[in-house]
Short mmCIF file of C-alpha atoms and ligand atoms in Angstrom, two decimals:
data_model
loop_
_atom_site.label_atom_id
_atom_site.label_comp_id
_atom_site.label_asym_id
_atom_site.label_seq_id
_atom_site.Cartn_x
_atom_site.Cartn_y
_atom_site.Cartn_z
CA MET A 1 -7.06 10.42 -2.02
CA PRO A 2 -8.02 10.16 1.62
CA GLY A 3 -10.13 12.92 2.94
CA PRO A 4 -8.36 15.41 5.17
CA GLY A 5 -7.67 14.15 8.58
CA VAL A 6 -9.19 10.72 8.15
CA PRO A 7 -6.97 8.01 9.69
CA VAL A 8 -7.01 5.03 7.51
CA ALA A 9 -4.40 2.93 9.19
CA CYS A 10 -7.31 0.81 10.46
CA GLY A 11 -9.42 -0.48 7.66
CA ARG A 12 -12.79 1.07 6.98
CA GLY A 13 -14.59 -2.13 6.06
CA GLU A 14 -14.88 -5.34 8.00
CA PRO A 15 -11.46 -6.89 8.26
CA ARG A 16 -11.26 -10.64 7.70
CA ALA A 17 -11.91 -11.89 11.14
CA TYR A 18 -8.90 -13.28 12.84
CA THR A 19 -10.24 -15.82 15.36
CA GLY A 20 -7.43 -18.29 15.98
CA THR A 21 -4.96 -18.19 18.87
CA VAL A 22 -2.06 -18.48 16.47
CA LYS A 23 -1.42 -15.85 13.85
CA ARG A 24 -0.04 -17.17 10.59
CA VAL A 25 2.70 -14.71 9.40
CA ALA A 26 3.93 -14.42 5.84
CA LEU A 27 7.31 -12.67 5.99
CA LEU A 28 8.42 -11.08 2.72
CA GLY A 29 12.05 -9.88 2.71
CA ALA A 30 13.00 -12.51 5.30
CA THR A 31 16.69 -12.24 4.68
CA GLY A 32 16.92 -8.40 5.12
CA SER A 33 17.40 -6.25 8.17
CA ILE A 34 13.75 -6.04 9.06
CA GLY A 35 13.14 -9.70 8.07
CA LEU A 36 15.87 -11.04 10.39
CA GLN A 37 14.59 -8.90 13.28
CA ALA A 38 11.05 -10.12 12.56
CA LEU A 39 12.29 -13.73 12.75
CA GLN A 40 13.52 -13.02 16.29
CA VAL A 41 10.18 -11.49 17.23
CA ILE A 42 8.32 -14.46 15.77
CA GLU A 43 10.61 -16.89 17.55
CA GLU A 44 9.89 -15.23 20.92
CA HIS A 45 6.08 -15.33 20.57
CA PRO A 46 4.42 -18.70 20.43
CA GLU A 47 1.24 -17.13 19.19
CA LEU A 48 3.05 -16.13 16.01
CA GLU A 49 3.67 -18.89 13.42
CA LEU A 50 5.94 -18.36 10.46
CA ALA A 51 3.71 -19.81 7.64
CA ALA A 52 5.68 -18.47 4.64
CA ALA A 53 8.89 -16.53 3.92
CA ALA A 54 10.21 -14.97 0.76
CA SER A 55 13.46 -13.28 -0.36
CA GLY A 56 14.74 -11.73 -3.55
CA SER A 57 17.71 -13.95 -4.28
CA GLN A 58 19.14 -15.52 -1.10
CA SER A 59 18.25 -19.09 -0.18
CA LEU A 60 15.62 -19.75 2.48
CA ASP A 61 16.03 -23.51 2.84
CA GLY A 62 13.87 -24.85 5.69
CA LEU A 63 13.08 -21.43 7.12
CA ALA A 64 9.27 -21.85 6.76
CA PRO A 65 6.81 -24.49 5.52
CA LEU A 66 6.40 -22.41 2.31
CA THR A 67 9.22 -20.39 0.80
CA GLN A 68 9.80 -18.45 -2.39
CA VAL A 69 12.92 -16.79 -3.79
CA GLY A 70 12.09 -14.01 -6.22
CA GLY A 71 9.24 -14.10 -8.68
CA ASP A 72 5.68 -13.03 -8.06
CA LEU A 73 5.29 -13.05 -4.27
CA THR A 74 1.50 -13.05 -4.55
CA ASP A 75 1.75 -16.72 -5.67
CA LEU A 76 3.28 -17.54 -2.25
CA LEU A 77 0.69 -15.53 -0.42
CA GLU A 78 -2.16 -17.35 -2.29
CA ARG A 79 -0.79 -20.59 -1.02
CA ALA A 80 0.06 -19.44 2.53
CA GLU A 81 -3.30 -17.99 3.55
CA PRO A 82 -1.72 -15.76 6.13
CA ASP A 83 -3.45 -13.81 8.97
CA VAL A 84 -0.83 -11.11 8.62
CA VAL A 85 1.67 -10.22 5.92
CA LEU A 86 4.87 -8.50 6.98
CA ASN A 87 6.07 -6.75 3.82
CA ALA A 88 9.81 -6.09 4.44
CA VAL A 89 10.84 -6.25 0.77
CA VAL A 90 12.91 -3.21 -0.22
CA GLY A 91 11.69 -0.99 -3.08
CA PHE A 92 8.95 -0.97 -5.67
CA ALA A 93 9.24 -4.74 -5.91
CA GLY A 94 7.06 -4.90 -2.80
CA LEU A 95 4.07 -3.34 -4.43
CA PRO A 96 2.09 -6.34 -5.74
CA ALA A 97 2.22 -8.01 -2.27
CA THR A 98 0.94 -4.81 -0.62
CA LEU A 99 -2.04 -4.62 -3.04
CA TRP A 100 -2.72 -8.40 -2.74
CA THR A 101 -2.86 -8.16 1.06
CA LEU A 102 -5.10 -5.07 1.22
CA GLU A 103 -7.44 -6.38 -1.53
CA ARG A 104 -8.06 -9.58 0.48
CA GLY A 105 -8.66 -7.89 3.84
CA VAL A 106 -5.59 -9.50 5.38
CA ASP A 107 -3.66 -7.45 7.97
CA LEU A 108 -0.63 -5.67 6.46
CA ALA A 109 2.41 -5.04 8.68
CA LEU A 110 4.07 -2.55 6.39
CA ALA A 111 7.82 -1.86 6.34
CA ASN A 112 7.98 -1.58 2.53
CA LYS A 113 7.19 2.21 2.53
CA GLU A 114 8.05 2.43 -1.21
CA SER A 115 4.78 0.56 -2.08
CA LEU A 116 2.63 3.06 -0.29
CA VAL A 117 4.59 5.97 -1.71
CA ALA A 118 4.34 4.70 -5.27
CA ALA A 119 0.75 3.58 -5.11
CA GLY A 120 -0.96 5.33 -2.16
CA GLU A 121 -4.23 5.92 -3.81
CA LEU A 122 -4.47 2.43 -5.31
CA ALA A 123 -3.47 0.92 -1.93
CA LEU A 124 -6.18 2.87 -0.09
CA ASP A 125 -8.75 1.78 -2.74
CA ALA A 126 -7.72 -1.83 -2.28
CA GLN A 127 -7.95 -1.35 1.52
CA ARG A 128 -11.42 0.05 1.27
CA ARG A 129 -12.58 -2.93 -0.82
CA GLY A 130 -10.77 -5.44 1.33
CA GLY A 131 -11.31 -3.85 4.74
CA GLY A 132 -7.97 -5.03 6.30
CA ARG A 133 -5.72 -2.98 8.43
CA ILE A 134 -2.33 -1.39 7.67
CA LEU A 135 -0.10 -1.69 10.74
CA PRO A 136 2.89 0.52 10.20
CA VAL A 137 6.30 -1.01 10.89
CA ASP A 138 8.24 2.20 10.09
CA SER A 139 9.06 3.35 13.61
CA GLU A 140 7.79 6.89 13.07
CA HIS A 141 4.55 5.70 11.61
CA SER A 142 4.11 3.07 14.34
CA ALA A 143 4.67 5.82 16.86
CA ALA A 144 2.20 8.16 15.20
CA PHE A 145 -0.37 5.44 14.91
CA GLN A 146 -0.01 4.86 18.65
CA CYS A 147 -0.28 8.58 19.45
CA LEU A 148 -3.39 8.99 17.27
CA ASP A 149 -4.87 5.87 18.76
CA GLY A 150 -8.01 6.12 16.70
CA ARG A 151 -8.79 9.65 17.96
CA ASP A 152 -11.13 11.91 16.02
CA PRO A 153 -8.96 13.40 13.25
CA GLU A 154 -10.73 16.74 13.82
CA THR A 155 -8.82 16.99 17.08
CA VAL A 156 -5.42 16.66 15.32
CA HIS A 157 -3.49 19.83 14.61
CA SER A 158 -0.45 18.26 12.99
CA LEU A 159 2.00 15.29 12.94
CA VAL A 160 5.75 15.66 13.54
CA LEU A 161 8.09 12.99 12.12
CA THR A 162 11.57 12.89 13.57
CA ALA A 163 14.72 12.32 11.57
CA SER A 164 18.05 11.44 13.05
CA GLY A 165 19.68 13.63 10.34
CA GLY A 166 21.89 10.71 9.23
CA PRO A 167 25.70 10.64 9.25
CA PHE A 168 26.01 13.94 7.43
CA ARG A 169 23.93 16.13 9.71
CA GLY A 170 25.40 19.59 10.00
CA ARG A 171 27.34 19.47 6.70
CA ASP A 172 26.57 21.97 3.90
CA ARG A 173 26.00 20.94 0.26
CA ALA A 174 29.64 21.58 -0.85
CA GLU A 175 30.87 19.20 1.88
CA LEU A 176 28.57 16.44 0.65
CA ASP A 177 29.91 16.14 -2.88
CA ALA A 178 32.80 13.90 -1.96
CA VAL A 179 31.23 11.65 0.69
CA THR A 180 31.61 7.90 -0.04
CA PRO A 181 29.15 4.99 0.13
CA ALA A 182 31.03 3.63 3.19
CA GLU A 183 30.48 6.93 5.05
CA ALA A 184 26.85 7.10 4.04
CA LEU A 185 26.32 3.54 5.23
CA ALA A 186 27.58 4.39 8.73
CA HIS A 187 24.22 5.40 10.25
CA PRO A 188 24.53 6.94 13.71
CA THR A 189 21.50 5.41 15.36
CA TRP A 190 19.85 2.73 13.20
CA ASN A 191 21.33 -0.50 11.71
CA MET A 192 19.43 -0.99 8.45
CA GLY A 193 19.69 -2.36 4.91
CA PRO A 194 21.84 -0.24 2.44
CA LYS A 195 19.04 1.35 0.44
CA VAL A 196 17.17 2.78 3.38
CA THR A 197 20.43 3.79 5.09
CA VAL A 198 21.49 5.88 2.06
CA ASP A 199 17.95 7.28 1.95
CA SER A 200 18.39 8.34 5.60
CA ALA A 201 21.66 10.12 4.74
CA THR A 202 20.05 12.07 1.89
CA LEU A 203 16.83 12.66 3.87
CA MET A 204 14.88 11.00 1.04
CA ASN A 205 13.82 8.46 3.66
CA LYS A 206 12.10 11.19 5.68
CA GLY A 207 10.53 12.55 2.43
CA LEU A 208 9.14 9.05 1.55
CA GLU A 209 7.89 8.89 5.11
CA VAL A 210 6.01 12.20 4.77
CA ILE A 211 4.16 10.69 1.69
CA GLU A 212 3.67 7.46 3.61
CA ALA A 213 2.14 9.38 6.56
CA HIS A 214 -0.14 11.36 4.26
CA PHE A 215 -1.66 8.15 2.95
CA LEU A 216 -1.66 6.27 6.26
CA PHE A 217 -3.26 8.98 8.37
CA GLY A 218 -5.08 11.06 5.79
CA LEU A 219 -3.30 14.22 6.73
CA GLU A 220 -2.65 17.00 4.19
CA TYR A 221 1.02 17.65 3.51
CA GLU A 222 1.04 21.00 5.30
CA ARG A 223 0.05 19.21 8.48
CA ILE A 224 3.09 16.86 8.40
CA GLU A 225 6.27 18.40 9.70
CA VAL A 226 9.81 16.97 9.89
CA VAL A 227 12.29 17.79 12.64
CA VAL A 228 15.86 16.55 13.10
CA HIS A 229 16.26 14.73 16.37
CA PRO A 230 19.82 13.18 16.45
CA THR A 231 19.31 10.47 19.18
CA SER A 232 16.22 8.99 17.61
CA VAL A 233 14.49 8.56 21.02
CA VAL A 234 11.31 10.42 20.10
CA HIS A 235 9.94 8.64 17.04
CA ALA A 236 6.92 10.83 16.31
CA LEU A 237 4.69 13.51 17.96
CA VAL A 238 1.11 14.46 17.40
CA ARG A 239 -0.04 17.94 18.22
CA PHE A 240 -3.69 18.24 19.06
CA ARG A 241 -5.96 21.29 18.62
CA ASP A 242 -6.06 21.99 22.36
CA GLY A 243 -2.25 22.71 22.49
CA ALA A 244 -1.40 19.30 23.91
CA ALA A 245 1.23 17.13 22.09
CA LEU A 246 1.58 13.31 22.52
CA ALA A 247 5.00 11.82 21.75
CA HIS A 248 6.20 8.27 21.44
CA LEU A 249 9.60 7.53 23.05
CA GLY A 250 11.87 4.50 23.12
CA TYR A 251 15.37 3.41 22.20
CA PRO A 252 15.89 3.00 18.46
CA ASP A 253 15.19 -0.72 18.01
CA MET A 254 13.02 -1.98 15.16
CA ARG A 255 11.93 -5.04 17.15
CA VAL A 256 9.55 -2.71 18.95
CA PRO A 257 7.46 -1.60 15.98
CA ILE A 258 7.76 -5.04 14.38
CA SER A 259 6.40 -6.68 17.50
CA TYR A 260 3.73 -4.04 17.88
CA ALA A 261 2.47 -4.67 14.34
CA LEU A 262 2.60 -8.41 14.46
CA THR A 263 0.94 -8.78 17.92
CA TYR A 264 -1.44 -5.81 17.53
CA PRO A 265 -3.46 -4.92 19.57
CA GLU A 266 -1.73 -6.89 22.37
CA ARG A 267 1.62 -5.03 22.71
CA ALA A 268 3.52 -8.16 23.55
CA ALA A 269 6.86 -8.02 25.54
CA THR A 270 10.16 -7.45 23.81
CA PRO A 271 13.73 -7.79 25.14
CA VAL A 272 14.29 -4.03 24.56
CA ASP A 273 15.24 -2.02 27.58
CA PRO A 274 12.83 0.50 28.98
CA LEU A 275 13.98 4.14 28.80
CA ASP A 276 16.53 4.94 31.46
CA PHE A 277 16.71 8.47 32.79
CA SER A 278 19.41 7.90 35.41
CA GLN A 279 22.16 9.06 33.06
CA GLY A 280 20.12 12.03 31.85
CA LEU A 281 18.36 12.22 28.54
CA ILE A 282 18.82 15.04 26.11
CA LEU A 283 16.06 15.61 23.65
CA GLU A 284 17.36 18.02 20.91
CA PHE A 285 15.27 19.15 17.94
CA ASP A 286 16.26 21.23 14.89
CA PRO A 287 14.72 22.13 11.57
CA PRO A 288 16.05 20.12 8.64
CA ASP A 289 18.51 21.79 6.22
CA GLU A 290 16.70 21.40 2.91
CA ASP A 291 19.43 23.28 0.97
CA ALA A 292 22.00 20.61 1.93
CA PHE A 293 19.44 17.76 1.73
CA PRO A 294 17.05 18.69 -1.15
CA CYS A 295 15.49 15.16 -1.33
CA LEU A 296 13.07 16.08 1.47
CA ARG A 297 11.79 19.06 -0.51
CA LEU A 298 11.63 16.99 -3.74
CA ALA A 299 9.60 14.25 -2.03
CA ARG A 300 7.13 16.67 -0.46
CA ALA A 301 6.69 18.37 -3.84
CA ALA A 302 6.08 15.02 -5.57
CA GLY A 303 3.55 14.08 -2.86
CA GLU A 304 1.69 17.38 -3.38
CA ARG A 305 1.79 16.97 -7.20
CA GLY A 306 0.12 13.57 -6.54
CA GLY A 307 -0.85 10.93 -9.15
CA THR A 308 2.16 9.03 -10.43
CA ALA A 309 4.69 11.71 -9.27
CA PRO A 310 5.62 9.82 -6.09
CA CYS A 311 6.02 6.60 -8.17
CA VAL A 312 8.46 8.48 -10.47
CA LEU A 313 10.35 9.98 -7.50
CA ASN A 314 10.70 6.58 -5.93
CA ALA A 315 11.88 4.85 -9.10
CA ALA A 316 14.50 7.64 -9.85
CA ASN A 317 15.66 7.44 -6.27
CA GLU A 318 16.12 3.69 -6.41
CA VAL A 319 18.23 4.02 -9.60
CA ALA A 320 20.22 6.93 -8.13
CA VAL A 321 20.95 5.15 -4.80
CA ASP A 322 22.03 2.12 -6.70
CA ALA A 323 24.43 4.21 -8.80
CA PHE A 324 25.82 5.98 -5.76
CA LEU A 325 26.45 2.60 -3.99
CA ALA A 326 28.18 1.39 -7.14
CA GLY A 327 30.50 4.37 -7.04
CA GLU A 328 28.99 5.76 -10.26
CA LEU A 329 27.29 8.88 -8.93
CA PRO A 330 28.27 11.37 -6.33
CA PHE A 331 26.06 11.74 -3.24
CA THR A 332 24.81 15.12 -4.42
CA GLY A 333 23.90 13.48 -7.80
CA ILE A 334 21.09 11.56 -6.05
CA PRO A 335 18.74 14.61 -5.71
CA GLU A 336 19.86 15.80 -9.09
CA VAL A 337 18.89 12.55 -10.86
CA VAL A 338 15.54 12.52 -8.98
CA GLU A 339 14.77 16.20 -9.82
CA ARG A 340 15.70 15.84 -13.50
CA THR A 341 13.69 12.63 -13.84
CA LEU A 342 10.65 14.28 -12.30
CA GLY A 343 11.10 17.17 -14.71
CA ALA A 344 11.24 14.91 -17.72
CA ILE A 345 8.14 12.80 -17.12
CA ASP A 346 4.55 13.84 -17.44
CA THR A 347 2.71 12.39 -14.49
CA ALA A 348 -1.00 11.58 -14.34
CA PRO A 349 -3.59 10.17 -11.91
CA ALA A 350 -2.60 6.51 -11.24
CA ALA A 351 -5.02 4.26 -13.10
CA ASP A 352 -4.07 0.84 -11.99
CA LEU A 353 -1.03 -1.36 -11.17
CA ASP A 354 -0.07 -1.66 -14.89
CA HIS A 355 -0.03 2.09 -15.23
CA LEU A 356 2.33 2.40 -12.21
CA VAL A 357 4.57 -0.35 -13.46
CA ALA A 358 4.85 1.48 -16.74
CA GLN A 359 5.59 4.84 -15.04
CA ASP A 360 8.13 3.10 -12.78
CA ALA A 361 9.85 1.57 -15.86
CA GLU A 362 9.81 4.92 -17.71
CA ALA A 363 11.32 6.72 -14.68
CA ARG A 364 14.07 4.03 -14.34
CA ARG A 365 14.81 4.46 -18.08
CA VAL A 366 15.24 8.25 -17.71
CA ALA A 367 17.15 8.00 -14.52
CA SER A 368 19.43 5.26 -15.86
CA GLY A 369 20.22 7.59 -18.81
CA LEU A 370 21.23 10.34 -16.35
CA ARG A 371 23.24 7.78 -14.41
CA ARG A 372 25.21 6.87 -17.57
CA GLU A 373 25.75 10.67 -18.25
CA ALA A 374 27.25 10.95 -14.79
CA VAL A 375 29.64 8.05 -15.47
CA ARG A 376 31.01 9.64 -18.69
N1 NAP B 401 15.92 -1.71 8.16
C1 NAP B 401 15.23 -0.88 8.94
O1 NAP B 401 15.56 -0.66 10.15
C2 NAP B 401 14.00 -0.25 8.34
C3 NAP B 401 13.30 0.66 9.15
C4 NAP B 401 12.13 1.19 8.65
C5 NAP B 401 11.66 0.79 7.36
N2 NAP B 401 12.38 0.01 6.61
C6 NAP B 401 11.89 -0.41 5.31
O2 NAP B 401 11.73 -1.83 5.27
C7 NAP B 401 12.05 -2.32 3.94
C8 NAP B 401 13.15 -3.39 3.99
O3 NAP B 401 14.27 -2.70 4.48
P1 NAP B 401 15.64 -3.52 5.00
O4 NAP B 401 16.52 -2.57 5.61
O5 NAP B 401 15.18 -4.68 5.76
O6 NAP B 401 16.21 -3.95 3.56
P2 NAP B 401 17.32 -5.07 3.25
O7 NAP B 401 18.08 -5.35 4.49
O8 NAP B 401 18.01 -4.56 2.04
O9 NAP B 401 16.45 -6.35 2.91
C9 NAP B 401 15.58 -6.29 1.74
C10 NAP B 401 14.88 -7.64 1.69
O10 NAP B 401 13.99 -7.55 0.46
C11 NAP B 401 14.34 -8.72 -0.33
N3 NAP B 401 14.13 -8.44 -1.70
C12 NAP B 401 14.84 -7.54 -2.45
N4 NAP B 401 14.30 -7.55 -3.74
C13 NAP B 401 13.27 -8.40 -3.77
C14 NAP B 401 12.39 -8.82 -4.75
N5 NAP B 401 12.44 -8.38 -6.00
N6 NAP B 401 11.45 -9.80 -4.44
C15 NAP B 401 11.45 -10.30 -3.14
N7 NAP B 401 12.24 -9.88 -2.15
C16 NAP B 401 13.18 -8.95 -2.48
C17 NAP B 401 15.75 -9.08 -0.01
O11 NAP B 401 16.06 -10.40 -0.31
P3 NAP B 401 17.55 -10.85 -0.72
O12 NAP B 401 18.32 -10.78 0.60
O13 NAP B 401 17.43 -12.16 -1.19
O14 NAP B 401 18.12 -9.88 -1.72
C18 NAP B 401 15.79 -8.78 1.50
O15 NAP B 401 15.19 -9.92 2.22
C19 NAP B 401 12.41 -1.08 3.14
O16 NAP B 401 11.28 -0.58 2.45
C20 NAP B 401 12.75 -0.04 4.18
O17 NAP B 401 12.61 1.23 3.69
C21 NAP B 401 13.50 -0.58 7.11
#
């Protein structure tokens, strides 16, 4: 567990020195939404070289000198000897690569939030031993990382993560029962893969991000707040103890945080437009509705419970989202499956990767049973 207020996004030990002029990038999840945008970023920056690429099932023929489809991605990383690993795999499947990267002191550009959620304490232990940096790719965490900018954590009052509110913002719980996967996939401001888009609609995404921020920045849960901000222009905001608050603004475009993480600390150019105030810019903020969207509350509670609880939450959510997308579970069944799975499993401090893999499997077994119940 990180100490209160200790920012750990930058490694504590000595990172493996990067001395070359070209950074060798290993891109995991190369066929996904983040992966494809990362390929554009790499293409535009001659100092970035795609050394290796991986996917879950889609072909990667000729994309990189080394490629791997499925299987143990750490095999590919061993061969690739990257300077930076961009982990853009979706879900718990990204965990071994996160641990491999941190253990070896290689920079980790982290989009795969599920690995930090499920294994935050193990990941931080690996980072302490390896000494590498975690460079957040999630836009809110990239924003917070930049607002914090290595400042003394003692000066931080609290962190505010913004949520667009998703396509169902403003609806109450009764109105959410009959929403369809197609409606959930129509995100108002971000164009993302299906799992994270559904997570945004349930607000589980924001809940996972609260846990992610806890581990990345060493902030206690009560110092991490979520506000709904429909236009997604402000990505995060840090309040300091003197009453000042620093915010990070920009149009919602993942190429910005991807580029920031891959070219850190240089802040290379991107084709994204600068903010334009000529048409006016409305910044609206509201508290989230946790009655209509209980996933946020469930994630926060699992984070506070600690140990393997976030791993169980994540696994149950992956099963429930899958069931919803398959038309086998109503939208409001997602928090129900997550809550009942968390209630059915005894959690404990996470011992090692095998322990987490076992807890993940157990949570999937319980959640899958609940999914089958919903189909009958
Ligand atoms: N998209 C965004 O704007 C965004 C923003 C912030 C954070 N994130 C996070 O970034 C991660 C990726 O999101 P995404 O939207 O890019 O997802 P996505 O479009 O669904 O892409 C997922 C990628 O992971 C690969 N993959 C799936 N299972 C795998 C496995 N077992 N082994 C290896 N690769 C596997 C997929 O390969 P195949 O194509 O072969 O299945 C694909 O390349 C998620 O953790 C998400 O929360 C995304």
